[in-house]
PDB file of C-alpha atoms in Angstrom:
ATOM      1  CA  UNK A  11      11.825 -18.512  23.043  1.00 74.00           C
ATOM      2  CA  UNK A  12       9.678 -15.401  22.722  1.00 84.00           C
ATOM      3  CA  UNK A  13      11.191 -12.628  20.617  1.00 84.00           C
ATOM      4  CA  UNK A  14      13.209  -9.994  22.469  1.00 90.00           C
ATOM      5  CA  UNK A  15      11.374  -7.275  20.551  1.00 94.00           C
ATOM      6  CA  UNK A  16       8.660  -7.329  17.892  1.00 95.00           C
ATOM      7  CA  UNK A  17       8.429  -5.650  14.514  1.00 94.00           C
ATOM      8  CA  UNK A  18       5.502  -3.587  15.856  1.00 96.00           C
ATOM      9  CA  UNK A  19       7.611  -2.315  18.773  1.00 96.00           C
ATOM     10  CA  UNK A  20      10.403  -1.282  16.400  1.00 94.00           C
ATOM     11  CA  UNK A  21       7.934   0.517  14.129  1.00 93.00           C
ATOM     12  CA  UNK A  22       6.233   2.258  17.061  1.00 95.00           C
ATOM     13  CA  UNK A  23       9.641   3.432  18.327  1.00 94.00           C
ATOM     14  CA  UNK A  24      10.558   4.808  14.896  1.00 92.00           C
ATOM     15  CA  UNK A  25      13.644   2.627  14.638  1.00 91.00           C
ATOM     16  CA  UNK A  26      13.181   2.380  10.869  1.00 90.00           C
ATOM     17  CA  UNK A  27      13.932   6.072  10.296  1.00 91.00           C
ATOM     18  CA  UNK A  28      17.541   6.558   9.233  1.00 88.00           C
ATOM     19  CA  UNK A  29      19.574   9.555   8.152  1.00 85.00           C
ATOM     20  CA  UNK A  30      18.722  12.036   5.449  1.00 90.00           C
ATOM     21  CA  UNK A  31      19.520  10.680   2.000  1.00 90.00           C
ATOM     22  CA  UNK A  32      22.179  13.337   1.490  1.00 88.00           C
ATOM     23  CA  UNK A  33      23.998  12.204   4.673  1.00 86.00           C
ATOM     24  CA  UNK A  34      24.791   8.527   4.559  1.00 82.00           C
ATOM     25  CA  UNK A  35      27.591   6.018   4.627  1.00 84.00           C
ATOM     26  CA  UNK A  36      27.755   3.747   1.559  1.00 88.00           C
ATOM     27  CA  UNK A  37      28.796   0.849   3.817  1.00 89.00           C
ATOM     28  CA  UNK A  38      25.234   0.897   5.190  1.00 87.00           C
ATOM     29  CA  UNK A  39      23.602   0.331   1.792  1.00 91.00           C
ATOM     30  CA  UNK A  40      22.803  -3.331   2.477  1.00 92.00           C
ATOM     31  CA  UNK A  41      20.779  -2.332   5.562  1.00 92.00           C
ATOM     32  CA  UNK A  42      18.621   0.243   3.786  1.00 92.00           C
ATOM     33  CA  UNK A  43      15.120  -0.888   2.883  1.00 94.00           C
ATOM     34  CA  UNK A  44      14.109   2.194   0.932  1.00 93.00           C
ATOM     35  CA  UNK A  45      13.682   5.943   1.033  1.00 92.00           C
ATOM     36  CA  UNK A  46      10.773   8.239   1.858  1.00 93.00           C
ATOM     37  CA  UNK A  47      10.650  12.026   1.954  1.00 94.00           C
ATOM     38  CA  UNK A  48      14.438  12.333   1.843  1.00 93.00           C
ATOM     39  CA  UNK A  49      14.984   9.875   4.720  1.00 92.00           C
ATOM     40  CA  UNK A  50      16.408   6.382   4.400  1.00 94.00           C
ATOM     41  CA  UNK A  51      14.279   3.592   5.855  1.00 94.00           C
ATOM     42  CA  UNK A  52      16.186   0.883   7.683  1.00 94.00           C
ATOM     43  CA  UNK A  53      15.429  -2.786   6.948  1.00 95.00           C
ATOM     44  CA  UNK A  54      13.732  -3.898  10.168  1.00 95.00           C
ATOM     45  CA  UNK A  55      13.793  -7.582   9.209  1.00 95.00           C
ATOM     46  CA  UNK A  56      17.584  -7.481   9.365  1.00 94.00           C
ATOM     47  CA  UNK A  57      17.399  -5.368  12.515  1.00 94.00           C
ATOM     48  CA  UNK A  58      15.262  -8.012  14.251  1.00 94.00           C
ATOM     49  CA  UNK A  59      17.662 -10.781  13.207  1.00 94.00           C
ATOM     50  CA  UNK A  60      20.642  -8.855  14.569  1.00 94.00           C
ATOM     51  CA  UNK A  61      18.870  -7.999  17.825  1.00 94.00           C
ATOM     52  CA  UNK A  62      18.091 -11.685  18.368  1.00 94.00           C
ATOM     53  CA  UNK A  63      21.661 -12.833  17.610  1.00 93.00           C
ATOM     54  CA  UNK A  64      23.059 -10.063  19.827  1.00 92.00           C
ATOM     55  CA  UNK A  65      20.745 -11.115  22.641  1.00 93.00           C
ATOM     56  CA  UNK A  66      21.936 -14.731  22.381  1.00 94.00           C
ATOM     57  CA  UNK A  67      25.578 -13.601  22.418  1.00 92.00           C
ATOM     58  CA  UNK A  68      25.079 -11.397  25.491  1.00 92.00           C
ATOM     59  CA  UNK A  69      23.037 -14.046  27.307  1.00 93.00           C
ATOM     60  CA  UNK A  70      25.616 -16.764  26.651  1.00 94.00           C
ATOM     61  CA  UNK A  71      28.577 -14.521  27.492  1.00 92.00           C
ATOM     62  CA  UNK A  72      27.117 -13.589  30.875  1.00 93.00           C
ATOM     63  CA  UNK A  73      25.940 -17.150  31.575  1.00 94.00           C
ATOM     64  CA  UNK A  74      29.525 -18.336  31.060  1.00 93.00           C
ATOM     65  CA  UNK A  75      30.914 -15.751  33.491  1.00 92.00           C
ATOM     66  CA  UNK A  76      31.969 -13.231  30.857  1.00 91.00           C
ATOM     67  CA  UNK A  77      32.034  -9.477  31.251  1.00 90.00           C
ATOM     68  CA  UNK A  78      30.281  -6.879  29.119  1.00 90.00           C
ATOM     69  CA  UNK A  79      31.557  -3.324  28.809  1.00 87.00           C
ATOM     70  CA  UNK A  80      28.767  -0.751  28.579  1.00 90.00           C
ATOM     71  CA  UNK A  81      29.835   2.222  26.439  1.00 86.00           C
ATOM     72  CA  UNK A  82      27.976   5.529  26.284  1.00 85.00           C
ATOM     73  CA  UNK A  83      29.028   8.093  23.699  1.00 82.00           C
ATOM     74  CA  UNK A  84      26.124  10.519  24.031  1.00 83.00           C
ATOM     75  CA  UNK A  85      25.398  12.883  26.886  1.00 85.00           C
ATOM     76  CA  UNK A  86      21.684  11.957  26.760  1.00 90.00           C
ATOM     77  CA  UNK A  87      22.491   8.284  27.443  1.00 87.00           C
ATOM     78  CA  UNK A  88      24.997   8.804  30.257  1.00 89.00           C
ATOM     79  CA  UNK A  89      22.613   8.164  33.162  1.00 93.00           C
ATOM     80  CA  UNK A  90      20.964   5.195  31.458  1.00 94.00           C
ATOM     81  CA  UNK A  91      24.260   3.527  30.540  1.00 92.00           C
ATOM     82  CA  UNK A  92      25.605   4.018  34.051  1.00 93.00           C
ATOM     83  CA  UNK A  93      22.482   2.776  35.858  1.00 96.00           C
ATOM     84  CA  UNK A  94      22.062  -0.320  33.678  1.00 95.00           C
ATOM     85  CA  UNK A  95      25.740  -1.243  33.944  1.00 94.00           C
ATOM     86  CA  UNK A  96      25.657  -0.857  37.717  1.00 95.00           C
ATOM     87  CA  UNK A  97      22.419  -2.862  37.924  1.00 96.00           C
ATOM     88  CA  UNK A  98      24.174  -5.700  36.069  1.00 93.00           C
ATOM     89  CA  UNK A  99      27.392  -5.257  38.055  1.00 94.00           C
ATOM     90  CA  UNK A 100      29.297  -4.670  34.806  1.00 93.00           C
ATOM     91  CA  UNK A 101      31.922  -2.055  33.901  1.00 90.00           C
ATOM     92  CA  UNK A 102      30.995   1.031  31.914  1.00 88.00           C
ATOM     93  CA  UNK A 103      32.606   4.036  30.298  1.00 85.00           C
ATOM     94  CA  UNK A 104      31.067   7.337  29.273  1.00 84.00           C
ATOM     95  CA  UNK A 105      33.229   9.005  26.664  1.00 79.00           C
ATOM     96  CA  UNK A 106      32.870  11.298  23.663  1.00 73.00           C
ATOM     97  CA  UNK A 107      32.625   9.439  20.355  1.00 68.00           C
ATOM     98  CA  UNK A 108      35.855  10.936  18.998  1.00 69.00           C
ATOM     99  CA  UNK A 109      37.854   9.960  22.078  1.00 69.00           C
ATOM    100  CA  UNK A 110      36.338   6.468  22.021  1.00 67.00           C
ATOM    101  CA  UNK A 111      37.276   6.052  18.346  1.00 67.00           C
ATOM    102  CA  UNK A 112      40.801   7.272  19.110  1.00 69.00           C
ATOM    103  CA  UNK A 113      41.097   4.831  22.018  1.00 66.00           C
ATOM    104  CA  UNK A 114      40.043   1.925  19.819  1.00 64.00           C
ATOM    105  CA  UNK A 115      42.282   3.003  16.933  1.00 66.00           C
ATOM    106  CA  UNK A 116      45.332   3.346  19.167  1.00 66.00           C
ATOM    107  CA  UNK A 117      44.897  -0.154  20.551  1.00 60.00           C
ATOM    108  CA  UNK A 118      44.537   0.891  24.171  1.00 56.00           C
ATOM    109  CA  UNK A 119      43.757  -2.150  26.304  1.00 52.00           C
ATOM    110  CA  UNK A 120      42.841  -1.497  29.902  1.00 50.00           C
ATOM    111  CA  UNK A 121      40.596  -2.779  32.606  1.00 45.00           C
ATOM    112  CA  UNK A 122      37.765  -0.298  32.939  1.00 49.00           C
ATOM    113  CA  UNK A 123      35.578  -0.532  36.008  1.00 45.00           C
ATOM    114  CA  UNK A 124      33.033   2.221  36.357  1.00 46.00           C
ATOM    115  CA  UNK A 125      35.251   4.932  34.876  1.00 48.00           C
ATOM    116  CA  UNK A 126      33.686   8.092  33.505  1.00 46.00           C
ATOM    117  CA  UNK A 127      35.841   9.956  30.988  1.00 46.00           C
ATOM    118  CA  UNK A 128      34.476  13.393  30.110  1.00 38.00           C
TER     119      UNK A 128
END
C-alpha cells in the first residue's frame, strides 16, 4: 500500500512546527523532536506512523459499516468539515472547543446527524 502522506508533504506543509517553547503541555514531550528559534519541532516519524494507523482504522471502520463523527472546533474549518462529512454521508458537528470538551466531560451520548452547534 502506498503511504497516505509522505515525509516531504508533511515538511512542505509545515506540520513539524509546534507551539512556542514557553507554551506547551508536558504530556506532549514524547512527540517533540527538538526546538528551534523558540518553537518546538514535532517528531514527523511518529506523526507518519500515527497517520497510517489512523487511516487503517478509518478505512476498516467504514468498510465494516461503521460511522465516523466529523468534529470541527475552529471557525476556519467549519465549511471543510461540513462538506467532507456530507460527501461521505457521515454525521458532523461544529462546536466551540470549550463546549465540545464540556460535552465529552459530562458524558453526553446522543445521535448527531448534521447538527451545527454555534
